[in-house]
Each structure stands twice: as C-alpha cells, then as structure tokens.
Coordinates of N, CA and C in Angstrom, one line a residue:
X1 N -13.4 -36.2 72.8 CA -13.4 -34.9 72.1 C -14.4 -34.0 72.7
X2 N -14.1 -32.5 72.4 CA -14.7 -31.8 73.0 C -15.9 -31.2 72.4
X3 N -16.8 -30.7 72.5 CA -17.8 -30.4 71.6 C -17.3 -29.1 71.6
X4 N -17.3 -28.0 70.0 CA -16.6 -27.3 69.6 C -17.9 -26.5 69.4
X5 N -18.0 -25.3 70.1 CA -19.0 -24.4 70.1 C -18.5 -22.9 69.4
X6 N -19.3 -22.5 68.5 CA -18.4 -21.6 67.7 C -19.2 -20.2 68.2
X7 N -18.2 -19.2 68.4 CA -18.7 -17.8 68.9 C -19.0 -17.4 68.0
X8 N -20.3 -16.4 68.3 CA -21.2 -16.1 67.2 C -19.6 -14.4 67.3
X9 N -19.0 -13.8 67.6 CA -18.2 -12.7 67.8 C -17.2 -13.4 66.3
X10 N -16.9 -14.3 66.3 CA -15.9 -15.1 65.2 C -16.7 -15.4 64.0
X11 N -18.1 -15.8 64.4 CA -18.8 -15.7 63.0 C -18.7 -14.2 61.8
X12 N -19.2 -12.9 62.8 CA -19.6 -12.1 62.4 C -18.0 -11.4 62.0
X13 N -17.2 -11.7 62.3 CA -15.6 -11.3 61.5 C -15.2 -12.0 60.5
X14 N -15.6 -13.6 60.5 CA -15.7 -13.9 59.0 C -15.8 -13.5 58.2
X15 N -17.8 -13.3 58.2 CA -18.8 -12.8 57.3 C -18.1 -11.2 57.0
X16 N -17.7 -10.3 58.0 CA -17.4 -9.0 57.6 C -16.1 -9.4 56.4
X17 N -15.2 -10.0 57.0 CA -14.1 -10.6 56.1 C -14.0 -11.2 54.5
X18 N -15.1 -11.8 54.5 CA -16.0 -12.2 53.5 C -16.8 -11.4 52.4
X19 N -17.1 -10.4 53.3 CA -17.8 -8.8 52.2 C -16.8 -7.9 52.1
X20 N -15.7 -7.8 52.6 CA -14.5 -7.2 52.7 C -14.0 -7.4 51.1
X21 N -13.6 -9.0 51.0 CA -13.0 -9.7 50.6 C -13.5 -9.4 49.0
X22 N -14.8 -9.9 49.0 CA -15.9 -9.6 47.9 C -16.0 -7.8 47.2
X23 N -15.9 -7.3 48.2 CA -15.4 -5.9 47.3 C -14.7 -5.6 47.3
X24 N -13.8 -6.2 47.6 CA -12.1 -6.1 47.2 C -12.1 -6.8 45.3
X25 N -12.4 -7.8 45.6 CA -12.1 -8.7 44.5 C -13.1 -8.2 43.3
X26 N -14.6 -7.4 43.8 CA -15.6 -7.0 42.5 C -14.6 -5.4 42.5
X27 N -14.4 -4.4 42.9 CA -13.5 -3.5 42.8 C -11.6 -3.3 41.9
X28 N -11.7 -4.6 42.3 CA -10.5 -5.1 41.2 C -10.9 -5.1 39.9
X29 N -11.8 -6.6 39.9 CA -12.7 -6.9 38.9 C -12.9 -5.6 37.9
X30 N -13.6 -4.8 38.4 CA -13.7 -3.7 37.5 C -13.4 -2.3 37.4
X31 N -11.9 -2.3 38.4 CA -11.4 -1.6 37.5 C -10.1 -2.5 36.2
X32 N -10.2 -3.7 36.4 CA -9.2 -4.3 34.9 C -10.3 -4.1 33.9
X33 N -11.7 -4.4 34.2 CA -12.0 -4.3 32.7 C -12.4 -2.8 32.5
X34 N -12.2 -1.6 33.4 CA -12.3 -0.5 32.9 C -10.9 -0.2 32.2
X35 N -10.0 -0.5 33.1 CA -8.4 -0.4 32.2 C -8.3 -0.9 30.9
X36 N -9.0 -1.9 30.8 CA -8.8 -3.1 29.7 C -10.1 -2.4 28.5
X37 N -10.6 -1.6 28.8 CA -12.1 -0.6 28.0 C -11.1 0.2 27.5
X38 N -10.2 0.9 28.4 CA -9.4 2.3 27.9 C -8.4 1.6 27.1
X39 N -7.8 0.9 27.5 CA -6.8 0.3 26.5 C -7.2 -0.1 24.8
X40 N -8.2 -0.7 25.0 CA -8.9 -1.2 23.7 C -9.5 0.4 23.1
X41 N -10.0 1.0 23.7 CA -10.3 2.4 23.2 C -9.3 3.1 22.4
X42 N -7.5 2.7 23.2 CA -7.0 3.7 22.9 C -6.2 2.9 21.8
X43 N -6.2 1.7 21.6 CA -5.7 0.8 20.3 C -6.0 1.3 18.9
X44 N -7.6 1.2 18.7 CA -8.2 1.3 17.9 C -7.5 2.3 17.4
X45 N -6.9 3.2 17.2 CA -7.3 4.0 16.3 C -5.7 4.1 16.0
X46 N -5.0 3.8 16.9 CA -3.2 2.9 16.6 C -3.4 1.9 15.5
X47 N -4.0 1.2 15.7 CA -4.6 -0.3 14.7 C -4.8 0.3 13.3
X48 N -6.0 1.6 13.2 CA -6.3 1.6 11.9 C -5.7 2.5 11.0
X49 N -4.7 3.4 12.4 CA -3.2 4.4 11.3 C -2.1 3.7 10.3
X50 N -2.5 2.8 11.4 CA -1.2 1.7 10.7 C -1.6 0.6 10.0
X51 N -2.9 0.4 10.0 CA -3.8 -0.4 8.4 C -3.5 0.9 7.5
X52 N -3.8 2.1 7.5 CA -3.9 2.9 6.5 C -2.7 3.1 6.0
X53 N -1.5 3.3 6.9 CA -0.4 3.2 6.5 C 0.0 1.6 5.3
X54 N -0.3 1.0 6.0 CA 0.1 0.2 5.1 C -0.1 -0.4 3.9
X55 N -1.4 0.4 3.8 CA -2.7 -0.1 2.5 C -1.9 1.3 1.4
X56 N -1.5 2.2 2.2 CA -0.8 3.5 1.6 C 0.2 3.3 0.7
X57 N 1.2 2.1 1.7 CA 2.5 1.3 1.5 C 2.4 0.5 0.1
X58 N 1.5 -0.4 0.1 CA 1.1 -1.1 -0.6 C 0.8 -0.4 -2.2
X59 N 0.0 0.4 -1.9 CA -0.6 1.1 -3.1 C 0.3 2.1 -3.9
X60 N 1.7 2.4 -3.3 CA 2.7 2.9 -3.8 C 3.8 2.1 -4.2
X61 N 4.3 1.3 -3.3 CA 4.7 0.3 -4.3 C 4.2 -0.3 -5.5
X62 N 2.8 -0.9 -5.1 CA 2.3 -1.2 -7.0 C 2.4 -0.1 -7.8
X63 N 2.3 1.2 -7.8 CA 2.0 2.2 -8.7 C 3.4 1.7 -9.1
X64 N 4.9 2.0 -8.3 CA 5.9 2.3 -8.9 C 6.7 1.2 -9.8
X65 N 6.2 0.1 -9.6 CA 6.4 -1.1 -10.0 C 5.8 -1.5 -11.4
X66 N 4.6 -0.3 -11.3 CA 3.4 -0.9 -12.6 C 3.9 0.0 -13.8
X67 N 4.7 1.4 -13.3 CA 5.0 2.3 -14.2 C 6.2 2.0 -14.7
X68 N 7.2 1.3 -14.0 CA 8.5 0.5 -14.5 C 7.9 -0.3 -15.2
X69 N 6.9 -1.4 -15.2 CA 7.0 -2.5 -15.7 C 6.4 -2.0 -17.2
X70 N 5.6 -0.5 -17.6 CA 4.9 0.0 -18.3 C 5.9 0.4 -19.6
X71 N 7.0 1.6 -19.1 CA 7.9 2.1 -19.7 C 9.2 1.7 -19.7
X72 N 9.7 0.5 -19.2 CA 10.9 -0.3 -19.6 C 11.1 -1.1 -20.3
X73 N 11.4 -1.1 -21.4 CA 11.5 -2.6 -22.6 C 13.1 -2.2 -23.3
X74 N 13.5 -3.3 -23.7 CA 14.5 -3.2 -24.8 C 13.9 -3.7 -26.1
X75 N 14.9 -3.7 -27.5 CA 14.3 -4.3 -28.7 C 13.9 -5.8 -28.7
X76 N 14.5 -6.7 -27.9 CA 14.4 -7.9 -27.4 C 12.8 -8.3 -26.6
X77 N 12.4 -7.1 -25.6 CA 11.6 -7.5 -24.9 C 10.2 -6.6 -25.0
X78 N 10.2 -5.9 -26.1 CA 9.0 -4.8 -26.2 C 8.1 -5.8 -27.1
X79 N 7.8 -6.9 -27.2 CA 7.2 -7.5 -27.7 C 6.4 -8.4 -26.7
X80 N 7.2 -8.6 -25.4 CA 6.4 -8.9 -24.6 C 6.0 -7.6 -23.7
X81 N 6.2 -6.8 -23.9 CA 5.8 -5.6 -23.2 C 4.2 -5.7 -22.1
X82 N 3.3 -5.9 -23.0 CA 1.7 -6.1 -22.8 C 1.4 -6.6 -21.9
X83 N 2.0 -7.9 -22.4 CA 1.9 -9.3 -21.6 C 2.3 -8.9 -20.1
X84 N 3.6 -8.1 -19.8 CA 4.6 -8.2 -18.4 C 3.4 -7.4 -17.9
X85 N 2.8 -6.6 -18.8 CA 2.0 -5.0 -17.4 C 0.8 -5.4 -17.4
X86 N 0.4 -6.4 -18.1 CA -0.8 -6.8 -17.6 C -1.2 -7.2 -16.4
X87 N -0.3 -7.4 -15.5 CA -0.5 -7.6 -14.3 C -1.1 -6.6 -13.3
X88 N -0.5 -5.7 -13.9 CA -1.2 -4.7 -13.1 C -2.2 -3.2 -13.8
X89 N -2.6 -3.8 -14.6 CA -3.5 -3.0 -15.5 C -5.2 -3.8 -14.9
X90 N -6.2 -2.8 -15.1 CA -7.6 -3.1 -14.8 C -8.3 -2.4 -15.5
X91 N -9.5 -2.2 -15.9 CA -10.8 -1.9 -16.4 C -10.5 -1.9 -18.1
X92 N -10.9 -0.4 -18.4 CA -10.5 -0.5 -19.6 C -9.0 0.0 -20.0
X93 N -8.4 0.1 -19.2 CA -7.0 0.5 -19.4 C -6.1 -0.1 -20.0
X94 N -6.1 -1.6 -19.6 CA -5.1 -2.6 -20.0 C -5.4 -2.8 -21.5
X95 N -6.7 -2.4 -21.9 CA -7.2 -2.6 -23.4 C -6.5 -1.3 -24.4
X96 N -6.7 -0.2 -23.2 CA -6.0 1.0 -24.2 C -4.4 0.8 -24.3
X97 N -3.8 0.6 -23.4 CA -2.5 0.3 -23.3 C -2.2 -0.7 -24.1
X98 N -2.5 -2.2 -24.4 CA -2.2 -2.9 -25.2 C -2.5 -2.5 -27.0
X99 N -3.7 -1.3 -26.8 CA -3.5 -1.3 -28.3 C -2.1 0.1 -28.5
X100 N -2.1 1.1 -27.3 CA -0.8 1.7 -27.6 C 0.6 1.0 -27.9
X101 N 0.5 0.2 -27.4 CA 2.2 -0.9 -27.1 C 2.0 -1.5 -28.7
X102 N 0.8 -1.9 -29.0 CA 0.6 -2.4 -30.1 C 1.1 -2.0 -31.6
X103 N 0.6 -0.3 -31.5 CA 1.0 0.5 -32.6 C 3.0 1.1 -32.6
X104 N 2.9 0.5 -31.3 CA 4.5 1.0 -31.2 C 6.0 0.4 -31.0
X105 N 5.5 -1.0 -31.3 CA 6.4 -2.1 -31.1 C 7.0 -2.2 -32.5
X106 N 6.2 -1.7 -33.6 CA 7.4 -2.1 -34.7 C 8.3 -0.9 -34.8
X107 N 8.1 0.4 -34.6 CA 8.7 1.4 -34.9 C 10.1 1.8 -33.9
X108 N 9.4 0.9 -32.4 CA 10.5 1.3 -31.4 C 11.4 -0.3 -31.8
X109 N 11.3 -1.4 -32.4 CA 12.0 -2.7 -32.9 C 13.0 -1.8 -33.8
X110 N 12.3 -1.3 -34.9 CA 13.2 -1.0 -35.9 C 14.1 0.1 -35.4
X111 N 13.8 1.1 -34.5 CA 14.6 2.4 -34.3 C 15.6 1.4 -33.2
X112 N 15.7 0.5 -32.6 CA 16.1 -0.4 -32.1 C 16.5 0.6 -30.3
X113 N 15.2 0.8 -30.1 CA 15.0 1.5 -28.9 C 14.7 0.8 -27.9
X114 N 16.0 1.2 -26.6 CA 16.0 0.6 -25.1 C 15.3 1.9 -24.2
X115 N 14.6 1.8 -23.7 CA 13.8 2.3 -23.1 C 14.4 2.0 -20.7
X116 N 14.4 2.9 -20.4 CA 14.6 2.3 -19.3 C 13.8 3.3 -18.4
X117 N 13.0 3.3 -17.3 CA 12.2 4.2 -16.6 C 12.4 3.5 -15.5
X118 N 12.9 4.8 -14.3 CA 13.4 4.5 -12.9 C 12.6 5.5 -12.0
X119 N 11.9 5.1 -11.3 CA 10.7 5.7 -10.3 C 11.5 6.7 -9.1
X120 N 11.3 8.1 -9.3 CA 12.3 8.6 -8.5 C 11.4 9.5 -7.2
X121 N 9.7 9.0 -7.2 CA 9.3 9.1 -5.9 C 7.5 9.0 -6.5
X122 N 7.1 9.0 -5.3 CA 5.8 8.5 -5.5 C 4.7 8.9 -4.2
X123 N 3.9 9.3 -4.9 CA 3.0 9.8 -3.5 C 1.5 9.4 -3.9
X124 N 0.9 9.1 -2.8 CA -0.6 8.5 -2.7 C -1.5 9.9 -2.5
X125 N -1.9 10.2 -3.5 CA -2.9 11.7 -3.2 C -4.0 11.2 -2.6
X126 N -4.4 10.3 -2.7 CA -5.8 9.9 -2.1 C -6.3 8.1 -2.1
X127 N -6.8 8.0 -1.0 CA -6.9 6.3 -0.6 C -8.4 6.4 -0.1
X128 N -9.0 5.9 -0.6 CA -10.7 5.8 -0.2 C -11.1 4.4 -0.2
X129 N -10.8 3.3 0.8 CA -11.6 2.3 0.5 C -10.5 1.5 -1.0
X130 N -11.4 1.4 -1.7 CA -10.8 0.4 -3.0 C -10.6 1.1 -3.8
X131 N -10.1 2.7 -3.9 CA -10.3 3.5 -4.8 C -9.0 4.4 -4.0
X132 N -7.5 4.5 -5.1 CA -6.9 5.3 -5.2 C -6.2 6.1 -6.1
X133 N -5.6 7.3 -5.9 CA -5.0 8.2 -6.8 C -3.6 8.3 -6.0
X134 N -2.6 8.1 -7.5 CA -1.0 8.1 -6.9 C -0.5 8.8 -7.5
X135 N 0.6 10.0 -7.5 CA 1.0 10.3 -8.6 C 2.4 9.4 -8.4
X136 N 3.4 9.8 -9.9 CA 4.6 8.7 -9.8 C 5.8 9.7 -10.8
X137 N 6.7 10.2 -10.1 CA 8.2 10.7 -10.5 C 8.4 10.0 -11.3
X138 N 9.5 9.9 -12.7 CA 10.3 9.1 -13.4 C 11.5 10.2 -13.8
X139 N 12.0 9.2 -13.9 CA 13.6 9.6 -14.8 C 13.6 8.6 -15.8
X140 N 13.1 8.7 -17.0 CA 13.4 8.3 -18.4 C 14.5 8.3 -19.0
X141 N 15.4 7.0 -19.5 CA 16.7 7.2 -20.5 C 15.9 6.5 -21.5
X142 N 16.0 7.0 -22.6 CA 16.0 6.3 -24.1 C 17.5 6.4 -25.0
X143 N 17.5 5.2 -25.4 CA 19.0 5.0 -26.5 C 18.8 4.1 -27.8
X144 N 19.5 4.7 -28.9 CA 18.9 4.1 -30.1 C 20.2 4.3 -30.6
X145 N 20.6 3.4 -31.4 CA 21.8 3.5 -32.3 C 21.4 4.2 -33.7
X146 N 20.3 4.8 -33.6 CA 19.4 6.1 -34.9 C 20.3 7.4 -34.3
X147 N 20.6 7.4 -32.9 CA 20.7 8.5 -32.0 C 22.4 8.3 -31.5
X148 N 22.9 7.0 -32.1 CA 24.4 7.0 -31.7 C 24.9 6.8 -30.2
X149 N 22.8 6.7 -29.6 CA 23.1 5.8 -28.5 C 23.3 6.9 -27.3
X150 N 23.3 8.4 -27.8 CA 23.2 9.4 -27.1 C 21.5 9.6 -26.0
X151 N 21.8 9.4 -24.9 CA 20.4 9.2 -24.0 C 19.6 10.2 -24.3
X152 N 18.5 9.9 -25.0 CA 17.1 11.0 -24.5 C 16.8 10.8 -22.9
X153 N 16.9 11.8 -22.7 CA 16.4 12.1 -21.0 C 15.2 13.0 -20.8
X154 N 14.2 12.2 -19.9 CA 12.9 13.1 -19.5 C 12.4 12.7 -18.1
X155 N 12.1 13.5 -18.2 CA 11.4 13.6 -16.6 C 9.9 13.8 -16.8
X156 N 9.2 12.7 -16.3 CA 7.7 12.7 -16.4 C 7.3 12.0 -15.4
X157 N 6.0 13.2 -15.3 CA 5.3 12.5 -14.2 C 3.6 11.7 -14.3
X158 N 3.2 11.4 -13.1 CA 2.2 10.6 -14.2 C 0.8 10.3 -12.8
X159 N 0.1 10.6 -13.0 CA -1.3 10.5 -12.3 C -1.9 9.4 -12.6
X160 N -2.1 7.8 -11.5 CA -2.5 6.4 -11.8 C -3.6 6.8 -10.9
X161 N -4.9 6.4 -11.4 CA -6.0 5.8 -10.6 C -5.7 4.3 -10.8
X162 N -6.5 4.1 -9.3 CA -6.1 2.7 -8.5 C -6.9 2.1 -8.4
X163 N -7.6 0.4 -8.8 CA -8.6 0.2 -7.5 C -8.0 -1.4 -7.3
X164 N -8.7 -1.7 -5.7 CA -8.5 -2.8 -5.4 C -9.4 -3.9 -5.9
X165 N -8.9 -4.9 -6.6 CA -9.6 -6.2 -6.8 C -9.0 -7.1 -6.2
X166 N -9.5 -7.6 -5.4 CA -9.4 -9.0 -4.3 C -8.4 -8.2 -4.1
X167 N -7.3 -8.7 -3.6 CA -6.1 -8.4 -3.0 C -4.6 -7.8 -3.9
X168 N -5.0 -7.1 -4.8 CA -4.5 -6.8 -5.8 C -4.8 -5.1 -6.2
X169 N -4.1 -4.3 -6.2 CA -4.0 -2.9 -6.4 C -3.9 -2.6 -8.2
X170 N -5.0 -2.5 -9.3 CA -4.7 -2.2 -10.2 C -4.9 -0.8 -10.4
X171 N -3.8 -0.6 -11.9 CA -4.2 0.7 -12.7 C -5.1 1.0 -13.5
X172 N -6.2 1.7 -13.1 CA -7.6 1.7 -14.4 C -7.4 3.2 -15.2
X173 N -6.4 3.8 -14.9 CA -6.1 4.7 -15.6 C -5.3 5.5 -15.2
X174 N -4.3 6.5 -16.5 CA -3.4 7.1 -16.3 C -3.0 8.4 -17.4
X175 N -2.3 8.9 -16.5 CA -2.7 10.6 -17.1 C -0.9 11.4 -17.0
X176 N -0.7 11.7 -17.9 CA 1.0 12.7 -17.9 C 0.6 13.7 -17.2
X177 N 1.1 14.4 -16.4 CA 0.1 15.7 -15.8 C 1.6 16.6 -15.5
X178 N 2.9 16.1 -15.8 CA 3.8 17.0 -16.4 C 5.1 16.3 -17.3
X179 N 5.5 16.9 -18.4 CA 6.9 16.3 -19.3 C 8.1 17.0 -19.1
X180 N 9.1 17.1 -18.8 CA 9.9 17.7 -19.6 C 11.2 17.4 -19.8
X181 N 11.3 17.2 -21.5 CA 13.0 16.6 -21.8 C 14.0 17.4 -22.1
X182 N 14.7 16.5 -21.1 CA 16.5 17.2 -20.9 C 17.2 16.4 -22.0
X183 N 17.0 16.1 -22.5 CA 17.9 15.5 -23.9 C 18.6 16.5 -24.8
X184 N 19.7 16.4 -24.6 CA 21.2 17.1 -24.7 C 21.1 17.3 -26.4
X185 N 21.2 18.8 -27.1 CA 21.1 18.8 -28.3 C 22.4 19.0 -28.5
X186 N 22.6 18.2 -29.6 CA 24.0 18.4 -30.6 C 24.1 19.2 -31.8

C-alpha cells in the first residue's frame, strides 16, 4: 500500500465546504424559526376570535334555552316548572324566580293555562370574562279553555345577565326591557 499523503489545497476546500455548509444550515435554521415566530404571531389572535366566538356561541344558546325552559309549562308540568330552570338560574335569581312560579302555579293550574315560548333571536350585548349580558326575542302563545283556547300572543323581550360558574353559563338576573301583545280581541 501506498502511503496516502493528503494535500493541504483539498484540505482547505473541505474546511471552506464545511463553513459553507454550516451557514447554509444556521441560515436555514433561522429563518424556519423566524417563519415559525410569524406564524405563531399571526395564529394568536385567529385562536382567540374564535375562543370568543365560541364562548359568544355558547352564552346564547344557554340564554335561549334558559328562557324556553323559564316560560314554557302546561297544566300538567308548571308544577315542576322551578325544578326544570333551575338549571340554569344563579345568585339570587333562582330564589326570586321560584318564589314567582310559586305564587303562580295555582292560578295558571286552575285557569288551565299552556304556556309555550319560542326564542325568535338572541344577541350577546356584552361578554367580559365570566360576566355576560344577552338580550332574547320570544314569541309567546298562551291558551286556556277560560279563553276557548283562543291564543294570547306577545312578543317580549328580555335582558339576562350571565355569569360563568365552572363550566356552566347561568342567569343571575333578568329584566323585560320591551312587551307587546297581539292577542286578537273579540
């Protein structure tokens, strides 16, 4: 074998090949994590439209669900009335509301009143954290065989403050903030 003598001209194109190589590869290097900086920069704030959207989402569905579950009973079921919206009642509300339903279950039993309330839009005026305000459309029918079963019709609207407990959107209070009935005089 031959003794293999290395030219220092082949060394020094390595080594250049080598620092070539090396800022090639740290030049890569960072521009992905500058790409990967701007990308995450420009998520953020995608991420948190669409958390708010959906915290939005959320907090309008419960409103419309809590005002159905509030104003819809028959003679059959206004006795559990309390019981069904307590679900979505909080602070002192659910106390004022149970003593209203309370004073009004024998009167609406006897008048043998069906009550039905259908949510015909709903909007989130304000979402802060664990703290919102919704207002909520209805179309009200009431029917009583006192009334021959002729619908009372009204349209009301209704202003719900909101707050979040654990994972749970309640009503701590609620306000009419307009009435008005279309119920057909005879």
């Amino acid at each position: 074998m031959e003794d293999q003598q290395l030219d220092p001209d082949d060394l020094s194109g390595t080594r250049r090949f080598r620092r070539r190589l090396t800022v090639v590869v740290g030049v890569a290097a960072a521009l992905f994590v500058i790409a990967a900086a701007t990308f995450a920069a420009a998520l953020q704030p995608y991420l948190a439209d669409r958390a708010a959207a959906a915290n939005r989402i959320e907090v309008a569905r419960t409103a419309a669900a809590a005002v159905t579950a509030l104003w819809t009973y028959s003679p059959d079921t206004v006795d559990t009335l309390a019981d069904r919206a307590t679900e979505y009642l909080g602070g002192d509300f659910g106390a004022e509301y149970r003593k209203f339903v309370a004073a009004a279950i024998s009167p609406n039993k006897q008048a043998q009143i069906t009550d039905s309330t259908e949510v015909v839009g709903v909007g989130v005026q304000s979402l802060h954290g664990h703290d919102a305000v919704v207002v909520v459309f209805t179309n009200t029918t009431a029917t009583s065989p006192l009334t021959h079963n002729i619908p009372s019709l009204k349209f009301v609207a209704y202003r719900l403050a909101m707050q979040r407990e654990e994972s749970r959107w309640l009503v701590t209070k609620m306000s009419t903030i307009s009435f008005m009935d279309l119920t057909p005089t005879l």
